[in-house]
Structures are given as C-alpha cells and as structure tokens.
Amino acid sequence: MKFAIALFSPPHAPSSRRALRFAEAAVAGGHQIVRLFFYQDGVHSASSNVVCAQDELDLPGEWREFVQAQHLDGVVCIAAALRRGVLNAEEAQRYTRSAANLNLPWELSGLGQLHEATQLADRLVCFGGP
Amino acid sequence: MSKSLLIISRQAPWSGPSAREALDIALAGGAFDLPVGMLFLDDGVFQLSGAQQPASLQQKDLSANLQALPMFGVEALYVSQRSLEERGLHQSSSSLAVELLNDTALTALIDRYDQVITL
C-alpha cells in the first residue's frame, strides 16, 4: 500500500513519536511512503537545532536518520516553517536571519506537495493532537 | 479522477494559527482544482461569526480569507448544527454560505470523502 504521512504535532507530543513508529512499521511491512509532509508544529521535527538530553529520545534525529536511510521524500511546509523559525540556508539569507536550522534530507515546499501526496497515495495518515 | 479531501477545522480563529492553516490547505486544494470540502466543527464554528474585531488582538481578519474559498472553487462548505447550538450561535450570523448538518448528515459527509484532515 502507498501511504502519505502528515505530521502536525511538535516533537515532544506523543503523536509525533507514533508518527515515526508508524512510518517505520509501514516500511518494515513492505509498504511504500510516497511522502512525509510536516505541517503546523510538525515542522519543528525537521529542525536540526533540537537538543535532547543524552538518555532521552531524540525524535528529530531519528526522523532524519530514517528519512535518509529509506531515501524518503521529506517535505516541510515553507509557510508553516517560516512563521515558526525553521529556515534552510536559502530562506535564512532571503530574510537576513542569522542561522539556518533546516538541512537535508528535508525540503521546504508548499501545500501543493501535501495535495499531490494525497492524490498519489492509497491512504493519507495524519498525526496531530496529544 | 482526483481523490476528494475533507478538511475538518476545529479550532477557534484566535486560538493560534490552526484555523488559518486549515484554511490554507483548503485554498491550496482549490487552486489545484481538487475536490475539496470544508467542515467547521467544535470551536471551529467561531470562525464563521460575523463582525469580528481581530485588530484589537493585533491579528489579521480571517473572515476575509474565508470569503476567498468560493473564489478558489471550494464551495462544499459545512457546519455542525450541534457545535453551533452548544455555543449559542446561529447559522444566520455566519459570514459565509455554509450548509447546516445534523450529526447523522455529518457522519454521511465524512463517509463520502476519500481523505480527511482534521486540524
């Protein structure tokens, strides 16, 4: 089955952890993930500036490793990211901000990518709330 | 044929960016000519109240963006009767032409759509 996965909650929300575990299970089960789309507070999971204590789960780090290892299409909504201070080098330069905190494998793009993923997938699975 | 998408907007207009971001999904879908519908549920029904004065909260008026929905081809707009009643609101004060749905009709509506996003 082809899944599109949308994440709306911040990295510390349990739903955000469930999203990653669902994505891992989908791949392990032989399914395809056509795209991950991070929206609303979900954009923070793509930030490279989240620092977790050594003995705590580093969810943004796990997402990054998972997306890289599986060569997934990880898209972060640009409008949602900009208003939450999640910027790649290009946007940091465009808006003269001092730092960029979004790197590969994440890509900033628009909501059209969510709609396209929804059309391509058999199922859209959303993770939000607590 | 394109898959249909229902966006369920459940947040009050001035409780954060959620209402605005739900609306943006609908507008983007309309811009791509996709079959998109929008349901205002729970506190989301507050978005429809007319005569709001968001300037006193240093916020932009969301109702102007809501009016853009039909212009973007998003004309399947619904509101939960129960959510309105629970909050003492009435459809006649809505700033947007929306179809009033009881709980049974609401279940049927969600059933009719291929995909659903709740924000």
PDB file of C-alpha atoms in Angstrom:
ATOM      1  CA  MET A   1       0.000   0.000   0.000  1.00  0.00           C
ATOM      2  CA  LYS A   2       1.104   3.565  -0.686  1.00  0.00           C
ATOM      3  CA  PHE A   3       0.965   5.895   2.321  1.00  0.00           C
ATOM      4  CA  ALA A   4       1.194   9.659   2.609  1.00  0.00           C
ATOM      5  CA  ILE A   5       2.020  10.672   6.173  1.00  0.00           C
ATOM      6  CA  ALA A   6       1.251  14.120   7.553  1.00  0.00           C
ATOM      7  CA  LEU A   7       2.586  15.303  10.900  1.00  0.00           C
ATOM      8  CA  PHE A   8       1.002  18.281  12.667  1.00  0.00           C
ATOM      9  CA  SER A   9       2.247  17.990  16.275  1.00  0.00           C
ATOM     10  CA  PRO A  10       5.544  19.144  17.841  1.00  0.00           C
ATOM     11  CA  PRO A  11       8.436  16.698  18.538  1.00  0.00           C
ATOM     12  CA  HIS A  12       7.598  16.360  22.241  1.00  0.00           C
ATOM     13  CA  ALA A  13       3.987  15.267  21.569  1.00  0.00           C
ATOM     14  CA  PRO A  14       3.362  11.508  21.844  1.00  0.00           C
ATOM     15  CA  SER A  15       1.512  11.651  18.496  1.00  0.00           C
ATOM     16  CA  SER A  16       4.760  12.741  16.907  1.00  0.00           C
ATOM     17  CA  ARG A  17       6.505   9.621  18.208  1.00  0.00           C
ATOM     18  CA  ARG A  18       3.621   7.472  16.976  1.00  0.00           C
ATOM     19  CA  ALA A  19       4.028   9.010  13.513  1.00  0.00           C
ATOM     20  CA  LEU A  20       7.657   7.892  13.328  1.00  0.00           C
ATOM     21  CA  ARG A  21       6.887   4.400  14.636  1.00  0.00           C
ATOM     22  CA  PHE A  22       4.021   4.090  12.146  1.00  0.00           C
ATOM     23  CA  ALA A  23       6.292   5.156   9.291  1.00  0.00           C
ATOM     24  CA  GLU A  24       8.955   2.655  10.366  1.00  0.00           C
ATOM     25  CA  ALA A  25       6.366  -0.128  10.630  1.00  0.00           C
ATOM     26  CA  ALA A  26       4.933   0.738   7.208  1.00  0.00           C
ATOM     27  CA  VAL A  27       8.356   0.426   5.571  1.00  0.00           C
ATOM     28  CA  ALA A  28       9.164  -2.737   7.540  1.00  0.00           C
ATOM     29  CA  GLY A  29       5.865  -4.203   6.351  1.00  0.00           C
ATOM     30  CA  GLY A  30       6.838  -3.692   2.733  1.00  0.00           C
ATOM     31  CA  HIS A  31       4.633  -0.658   2.151  1.00  0.00           C
ATOM     32  CA  GLN A  32       5.646   2.486   0.342  1.00  0.00           C
ATOM     33  CA  ILE A  33       5.683   6.002   1.788  1.00  0.00           C
ATOM     34  CA  VAL A  34       5.106   8.404  -1.087  1.00  0.00           C
ATOM     35  CA  ARG A  35       5.862  11.443   1.049  1.00  0.00           C
ATOM     36  CA  LEU A  36       6.194  12.725   4.594  1.00  0.00           C
ATOM     37  CA  PHE A  37       4.652  16.155   4.980  1.00  0.00           C
ATOM     38  CA  PHE A  38       5.363  18.208   8.107  1.00  0.00           C
ATOM     39  CA  TYR A  39       2.861  20.982   8.790  1.00  0.00           C
ATOM     40  CA  GLN A  40       1.868  23.212  11.716  1.00  0.00           C
ATOM     41  CA  ASP A  41       4.040  22.420  14.774  1.00  0.00           C
ATOM     42  CA  GLY A  42       5.262  19.288  12.979  1.00  0.00           C
ATOM     43  CA  VAL A  43       7.855  21.481  11.242  1.00  0.00           C
ATOM     44  CA  HIS A  44       9.899  21.510  14.465  1.00  0.00           C
ATOM     45  CA  SER A  45      10.697  17.820  13.974  1.00  0.00           C
ATOM     46  CA  ALA A  46      12.724  18.807  10.918  1.00  0.00           C
ATOM     47  CA  SER A  47      14.806  21.325  12.843  1.00  0.00           C
ATOM     48  CA  SER A  48      18.466  20.450  13.285  1.00  0.00           C
ATOM     49  CA  ASN A  49      18.619  22.666  16.395  1.00  0.00           C
ATOM     50  CA  VAL A  50      16.578  20.475  18.743  1.00  0.00           C
ATOM     51  CA  VAL A  51      18.842  19.278  21.564  1.00  0.00           C
ATOM     52  CA  CYS A  52      17.728  16.326  23.709  1.00  0.00           C
ATOM     53  CA  ALA A  53      19.346  15.002  26.867  1.00  0.00           C
ATOM     54  CA  GLN A  54      21.620  12.029  26.112  1.00  0.00           C
ATOM     55  CA  ASP A  55      19.347   9.495  27.793  1.00  0.00           C
ATOM     56  CA  GLU A  56      16.194  10.844  26.120  1.00  0.00           C
ATOM     57  CA  LEU A  57      14.638  10.095  22.760  1.00  0.00           C
ATOM     58  CA  ASP A  58      15.939  12.408  20.037  1.00  0.00           C
ATOM     59  CA  LEU A  59      12.926  12.335  17.745  1.00  0.00           C
ATOM     60  CA  PRO A  60      14.115  14.913  15.172  1.00  0.00           C
ATOM     61  CA  GLY A  61      17.391  12.967  14.955  1.00  0.00           C
ATOM     62  CA  GLU A  62      15.570   9.664  14.465  1.00  0.00           C
ATOM     63  CA  TRP A  63      13.368  11.188  11.758  1.00  0.00           C
ATOM     64  CA  ARG A  64      16.457  12.465   9.945  1.00  0.00           C
ATOM     65  CA  GLU A  65      18.191   9.066  10.057  1.00  0.00           C
ATOM     66  CA  PHE A  66      15.044   7.251   8.983  1.00  0.00           C
ATOM     67  CA  VAL A  67      14.355   9.552   6.026  1.00  0.00           C
ATOM     68  CA  GLN A  68      17.995   9.335   4.906  1.00  0.00           C
ATOM     69  CA  ALA A  69      18.244   5.559   5.279  1.00  0.00           C
ATOM     70  CA  GLN A  70      14.998   4.931   3.401  1.00  0.00           C
ATOM     71  CA  HIS A  71      15.566   7.696   0.817  1.00  0.00           C
ATOM     72  CA  LEU A  72      12.143   9.139   1.560  1.00  0.00           C
ATOM     73  CA  ASP A  73      10.660  12.365   0.280  1.00  0.00           C
ATOM     74  CA  GLY A  74      10.530  14.572   3.388  1.00  0.00           C
ATOM     75  CA  VAL A  75       8.729  17.853   2.766  1.00  0.00           C
ATOM     76  CA  VAL A  76       8.263  20.658   5.283  1.00  0.00           C
ATOM     77  CA  CYS A  77       5.623  23.323   4.595  1.00  0.00           C
ATOM     78  CA  ILE A  78       7.501  26.531   3.901  1.00  0.00           C
ATOM     79  CA  ALA A  79       4.853  28.941   5.235  1.00  0.00           C
ATOM     80  CA  ALA A  80       4.386  26.957   8.459  1.00  0.00           C
ATOM     81  CA  ALA A  81       8.177  26.630   8.876  1.00  0.00           C
ATOM     82  CA  LEU A  82       8.974  30.307   8.305  1.00  0.00           C
ATOM     83  CA  ARG A  83       6.472  31.507  10.903  1.00  0.00           C
ATOM     84  CA  ARG A  84       7.995  29.065  13.423  1.00  0.00           C
ATOM     85  CA  GLY A  85      11.610  29.957  12.733  1.00  0.00           C
ATOM     86  CA  VAL A  86      12.548  26.799  10.825  1.00  0.00           C
ATOM     87  CA  LEU A  87      14.663  28.017   7.901  1.00  0.00           C
ATOM     88  CA  ASN A  88      17.090  26.495   5.427  1.00  0.00           C
ATOM     89  CA  ALA A  89      20.176  28.411   4.295  1.00  0.00           C
ATOM     90  CA  GLU A  90      18.388  29.927   1.313  1.00  0.00           C
ATOM     91  CA  GLU A  91      15.497  31.302   3.406  1.00  0.00           C
ATOM     92  CA  ALA A  92      17.828  32.491   6.167  1.00  0.00           C
ATOM     93  CA  GLN A  93      19.666  34.520   3.546  1.00  0.00           C
ATOM     94  CA  ARG A  94      16.462  35.766   1.914  1.00  0.00           C
ATOM     95  CA  TYR A  95      15.085  37.096   5.212  1.00  0.00           C
ATOM     96  CA  THR A  96      18.527  38.071   6.592  1.00  0.00           C
ATOM     97  CA  ARG A  97      18.271  35.756   9.596  1.00  0.00           C
ATOM     98  CA  SER A  98      21.414  34.764  11.481  1.00  0.00           C
ATOM     99  CA  ALA A  99      21.076  30.986  11.266  1.00  0.00           C
ATOM    100  CA  ALA A 100      19.622  28.141   9.266  1.00  0.00           C
ATOM    101  CA  ASN A 101      18.237  25.111  11.120  1.00  0.00           C
ATOM    102  CA  LEU A 102      16.835  23.019   8.301  1.00  0.00           C
ATOM    103  CA  ASN A 103      19.136  20.839   6.219  1.00  0.00           C
ATOM    104  CA  LEU A 104      18.996  17.789   4.004  1.00  0.00           C
ATOM    105  CA  PRO A 105      17.168  15.437   3.795  1.00  0.00           C
ATOM    106  CA  TRP A 106      14.348  17.933   4.416  1.00  0.00           C
ATOM    107  CA  GLU A 107      12.986  20.110   1.693  1.00  0.00           C
ATOM    108  CA  LEU A 108      10.908  23.275   2.127  1.00  0.00           C
ATOM    109  CA  SER A 109       7.947  23.486  -0.211  1.00  0.00           C
ATOM    110  CA  GLY A 110       4.288  24.469  -0.429  1.00  0.00           C
ATOM    111  CA  LEU A 111       0.957  22.891   0.439  1.00  0.00           C
ATOM    112  CA  GLY A 112       0.645  21.661  -3.148  1.00  0.00           C
ATOM    113  CA  GLN A 113       3.033  18.890  -2.085  1.00  0.00           C
ATOM    114  CA  LEU A 114       0.521  17.708   0.538  1.00  0.00           C
ATOM    115  CA  HIS A 115      -2.252  17.626  -2.045  1.00  0.00           C
ATOM    116  CA  GLU A 116      -0.061  15.829  -4.563  1.00  0.00           C
ATOM    117  CA  ALA A 117       0.909  13.220  -1.961  1.00  0.00           C
ATOM    118  CA  THR A 118      -2.760  12.756  -1.067  1.00  0.00           C
ATOM    119  CA  GLN A 119      -3.558  12.087  -4.712  1.00  0.00           C
ATOM    120  CA  LEU A 120      -0.652   9.648  -5.159  1.00  0.00           C
ATOM    121  CA  ALA A 121      -1.265   7.642  -2.001  1.00  0.00           C
ATOM    122  CA  ASP A 122      -3.836   4.965  -1.242  1.00  0.00           C
ATOM    123  CA  ARG A 123      -4.102   6.308   2.294  1.00  0.00           C
ATOM    124  CA  LEU A 124      -3.333   9.620   3.947  1.00  0.00           C
ATOM    125  CA  VAL A 125      -2.454   9.093   7.601  1.00  0.00           C
ATOM    126  CA  CYS A 126      -2.345  12.196   9.807  1.00  0.00           C
ATOM    127  CA  PHE A 127      -0.733  12.580  13.221  1.00  0.00           C
ATOM    128  CA  GLY A 128      -1.717  15.535  15.383  1.00  0.00           C
ATOM    129  CA  GLY A 129      -3.016  16.416  18.819  1.00  0.00           C
ATOM    130  CA  PRO A 130      -1.511  14.989  22.003  1.00  0.00           C
TER     131      PRO A 130
ATOM    132  CA  MET B   1     -10.414  11.011 -11.122  1.00  0.00           C
ATOM    133  CA  SER B   2      -8.998  13.086  -8.305  1.00  0.00           C
ATOM    134  CA  LYS B   3      -9.462  11.928  -4.742  1.00  0.00           C
ATOM    135  CA  SER B   4     -11.702  14.137  -2.648  1.00  0.00           C
ATOM    136  CA  LEU B   5     -10.446  15.704   0.567  1.00  0.00           C
ATOM    137  CA  LEU B   6     -12.471  16.972   3.513  1.00  0.00           C
ATOM    138  CA  ILE B   7     -10.791  19.408   5.866  1.00  0.00           C
ATOM    139  CA  ILE B   8     -12.325  19.494   9.344  1.00  0.00           C
ATOM    140  CA  SER B   9     -11.497  22.772  11.034  1.00  0.00           C
ATOM    141  CA  ARG B  10     -11.981  22.524  14.811  1.00  0.00           C
ATOM    142  CA  GLN B  11     -10.108  25.492  16.259  1.00  0.00           C
ATOM    143  CA  ALA B  12     -11.349  28.969  17.145  1.00  0.00           C
ATOM    144  CA  PRO B  13      -9.990  31.698  14.866  1.00  0.00           C
ATOM    145  CA  TRP B  14      -7.914  33.443  17.511  1.00  0.00           C
ATOM    146  CA  SER B  15      -6.509  30.496  19.431  1.00  0.00           C
ATOM    147  CA  GLY B  16      -3.365  30.233  17.337  1.00  0.00           C
ATOM    148  CA  PRO B  17      -2.505  29.601  13.698  1.00  0.00           C
ATOM    149  CA  SER B  18      -4.526  26.377  13.405  1.00  0.00           C
ATOM    150  CA  ALA B  19      -7.683  27.860  11.843  1.00  0.00           C
ATOM    151  CA  ARG B  20      -5.644  29.810   9.333  1.00  0.00           C
ATOM    152  CA  GLU B  21      -3.519  26.769   8.471  1.00  0.00           C
ATOM    153  CA  ALA B  22      -6.578  24.547   7.966  1.00  0.00           C
ATOM    154  CA  LEU B  23      -7.996  27.174   5.638  1.00  0.00           C
ATOM    155  CA  ASP B  24      -4.713  27.353   3.714  1.00  0.00           C
ATOM    156  CA  ILE B  25      -4.947  23.619   2.923  1.00  0.00           C
ATOM    157  CA  ALA B  26      -8.442  24.158   1.502  1.00  0.00           C
ATOM    158  CA  LEU B  27      -7.378  27.182  -0.556  1.00  0.00           C
ATOM    159  CA  ALA B  28      -4.338  25.352  -1.935  1.00  0.00           C
ATOM    160  CA  GLY B  29      -6.546  22.398  -2.919  1.00  0.00           C
ATOM    161  CA  GLY B  30      -8.948  24.767  -4.653  1.00  0.00           C
ATOM    162  CA  ALA B  31      -6.072  26.387  -6.521  1.00  0.00           C
ATOM    163  CA  PHE B  32      -5.160  22.939  -7.885  1.00  0.00           C
ATOM    164  CA  ASP B  33      -8.783  22.315  -8.908  1.00  0.00           C
ATOM    165  CA  LEU B  34      -9.094  19.401  -6.479  1.00  0.00           C
ATOM    166  CA  PRO B  35     -12.419  18.345  -4.975  1.00  0.00           C
ATOM    167  CA  VAL B  36     -12.010  19.850  -1.519  1.00  0.00           C
ATOM    168  CA  GLY B  37     -14.665  20.361   1.143  1.00  0.00           C
ATOM    169  CA  MET B  38     -14.510  22.075   4.492  1.00  0.00           C
ATOM    170  CA  LEU B  39     -16.406  21.297   7.677  1.00  0.00           C
ATOM    171  CA  PHE B  40     -16.489  23.692  10.629  1.00  0.00           C
ATOM    172  CA  LEU B  41     -16.771  21.656  13.808  1.00  0.00           C
ATOM    173  CA  ASP B  42     -16.444  22.253  17.569  1.00  0.00           C
ATOM    174  CA  ASP B  43     -14.748  25.627  18.267  1.00  0.00           C
ATOM    175  CA  GLY B  44     -14.117  25.914  14.517  1.00  0.00           C
ATOM    176  CA  VAL B  45     -17.662  27.289  14.175  1.00  0.00           C
ATOM    177  CA  PHE B  46     -16.457  30.530  15.820  1.00  0.00           C
ATOM    178  CA  GLN B  47     -14.599  31.229  12.577  1.00  0.00           C
ATOM    179  CA  LEU B  48     -17.948  31.854  10.896  1.00  0.00           C
ATOM    180  CA  SER B  49     -19.132  34.546  13.318  1.00  0.00           C
ATOM    181  CA  GLY B  50     -19.592  37.879  11.606  1.00  0.00           C
ATOM    182  CA  ALA B  51     -18.423  41.279  12.854  1.00  0.00           C
ATOM    183  CA  GLN B  52     -15.196  40.096  14.459  1.00  0.00           C
ATOM    184  CA  GLN B  53     -12.657  42.664  15.571  1.00  0.00           C
ATOM    185  CA  PRO B  54      -9.320  40.852  15.447  1.00  0.00           C
ATOM    186  CA  ALA B  55      -7.403  44.133  15.192  1.00  0.00           C
ATOM    187  CA  SER B  56      -7.761  44.508  18.979  1.00  0.00           C
ATOM    188  CA  LEU B  57      -5.697  41.287  19.251  1.00  0.00           C
ATOM    189  CA  GLN B  58      -3.204  42.547  16.661  1.00  0.00           C
ATOM    190  CA  GLN B  59      -4.458  39.797  14.342  1.00  0.00           C
ATOM    191  CA  LYS B  60      -5.447  39.862  10.693  1.00  0.00           C
ATOM    192  CA  ASP B  61      -9.100  39.255   9.843  1.00  0.00           C
ATOM    193  CA  LEU B  62      -9.523  35.589   8.948  1.00  0.00           C
ATOM    194  CA  SER B  63     -13.036  36.091   7.570  1.00  0.00           C
ATOM    195  CA  ALA B  64     -11.573  37.870   4.539  1.00  0.00           C
ATOM    196  CA  ASN B  65      -9.602  34.678   3.767  1.00  0.00           C
ATOM    197  CA  LEU B  66     -12.731  32.576   4.358  1.00  0.00           C
ATOM    198  CA  GLN B  67     -14.574  34.607   1.721  1.00  0.00           C
ATOM    199  CA  ALA B  68     -11.878  33.519  -0.742  1.00  0.00           C
ATOM    200  CA  LEU B  69     -12.992  29.863  -0.522  1.00  0.00           C
ATOM    201  CA  PRO B  70     -15.758  30.089  -3.192  1.00  0.00           C
ATOM    202  CA  MET B  71     -13.414  32.133  -5.389  1.00  0.00           C
ATOM    203  CA  PHE B  72     -10.914  29.261  -5.211  1.00  0.00           C
ATOM    204  CA  GLY B  73     -13.650  26.831  -6.203  1.00  0.00           C
ATOM    205  CA  VAL B  74     -14.158  25.454  -2.690  1.00  0.00           C
ATOM    206  CA  GLU B  75     -17.931  25.565  -2.443  1.00  0.00           C
ATOM    207  CA  ALA B  76     -18.584  22.418  -0.409  1.00  0.00           C
ATOM    208  CA  LEU B  77     -18.758  24.173   2.978  1.00  0.00           C
ATOM    209  CA  TYR B  78     -20.464  22.677   6.005  1.00  0.00           C
ATOM    210  CA  VAL B  79     -21.089  23.488   9.639  1.00  0.00           C
ATOM    211  CA  SER B  80     -22.145  21.253  12.509  1.00  0.00           C
ATOM    212  CA  GLN B  81     -25.560  22.198  13.883  1.00  0.00           C
ATOM    213  CA  ARG B  82     -24.684  20.723  17.264  1.00  0.00           C
ATOM    214  CA  SER B  83     -21.436  22.717  17.525  1.00  0.00           C
ATOM    215  CA  LEU B  84     -23.327  25.951  16.745  1.00  0.00           C
ATOM    216  CA  GLU B  85     -26.053  25.179  19.299  1.00  0.00           C
ATOM    217  CA  GLU B  86     -23.572  24.247  22.024  1.00  0.00           C
ATOM    218  CA  ARG B  87     -22.015  27.693  21.641  1.00  0.00           C
ATOM    219  CA  GLY B  88     -25.239  29.676  21.324  1.00  0.00           C
ATOM    220  CA  LEU B  89     -24.517  30.572  17.728  1.00  0.00           C
ATOM    221  CA  HIS B  90     -26.859  30.560  14.772  1.00  0.00           C
ATOM    222  CA  GLN B  91     -26.240  29.887  11.099  1.00  0.00           C
ATOM    223  CA  SER B  92     -27.870  33.205  10.160  1.00  0.00           C
ATOM    224  CA  SER B  93     -24.929  35.093  11.714  1.00  0.00           C
ATOM    225  CA  SER B  94     -22.468  33.192   9.514  1.00  0.00           C
ATOM    226  CA  SER B  95     -20.286  35.352   7.299  1.00  0.00           C
ATOM    227  CA  LEU B  96     -20.088  32.511   4.760  1.00  0.00           C
ATOM    228  CA  ALA B  97     -22.701  30.416   2.940  1.00  0.00           C
ATOM    229  CA  VAL B  98     -22.431  27.053   4.687  1.00  0.00           C
ATOM    230  CA  GLU B  99     -24.678  24.014   4.788  1.00  0.00           C
ATOM    231  CA  LEU B 100     -26.046  23.119   8.201  1.00  0.00           C
ATOM    232  CA  LEU B 101     -25.587  19.427   9.095  1.00  0.00           C
ATOM    233  CA  ASN B 102     -27.008  17.384  11.951  1.00  0.00           C
ATOM    234  CA  ASP B 103     -24.953  14.536  13.430  1.00  0.00           C
ATOM    235  CA  THR B 104     -26.317  11.898  11.039  1.00  0.00           C
ATOM    236  CA  ALA B 105     -25.631  14.050   7.981  1.00  0.00           C
ATOM    237  CA  LEU B 106     -22.170  14.813   9.344  1.00  0.00           C
ATOM    238  CA  THR B 107     -21.308  11.113   9.543  1.00  0.00           C
ATOM    239  CA  ALA B 108     -22.537  10.622   5.985  1.00  0.00           C
ATOM    240  CA  LEU B 109     -20.460  13.595   4.833  1.00  0.00           C
ATOM    241  CA  ILE B 110     -17.222  12.202   6.286  1.00  0.00           C
ATOM    242  CA  ASP B 111     -18.067   8.844   4.695  1.00  0.00           C
ATOM    243  CA  ARG B 112     -18.439  10.453   1.284  1.00  0.00           C
ATOM    244  CA  TYR B 113     -14.906  11.831   1.148  1.00  0.00           C
ATOM    245  CA  ASP B 114     -11.862   9.766   0.144  1.00  0.00           C
ATOM    246  CA  GLN B 115      -9.495  11.509   2.582  1.00  0.00           C
ATOM    247  CA  VAL B 116      -9.967  13.581   5.722  1.00  0.00           C
ATOM    248  CA  ILE B 117      -7.649  16.002   7.508  1.00  0.00           C
ATOM    249  CA  THR B 118      -8.672  17.256  10.958  1.00  0.00           C
ATOM    250  CA  LEU B 119      -6.919  20.333  12.361  1.00  0.00           C
TER     251      LEU B 119
END
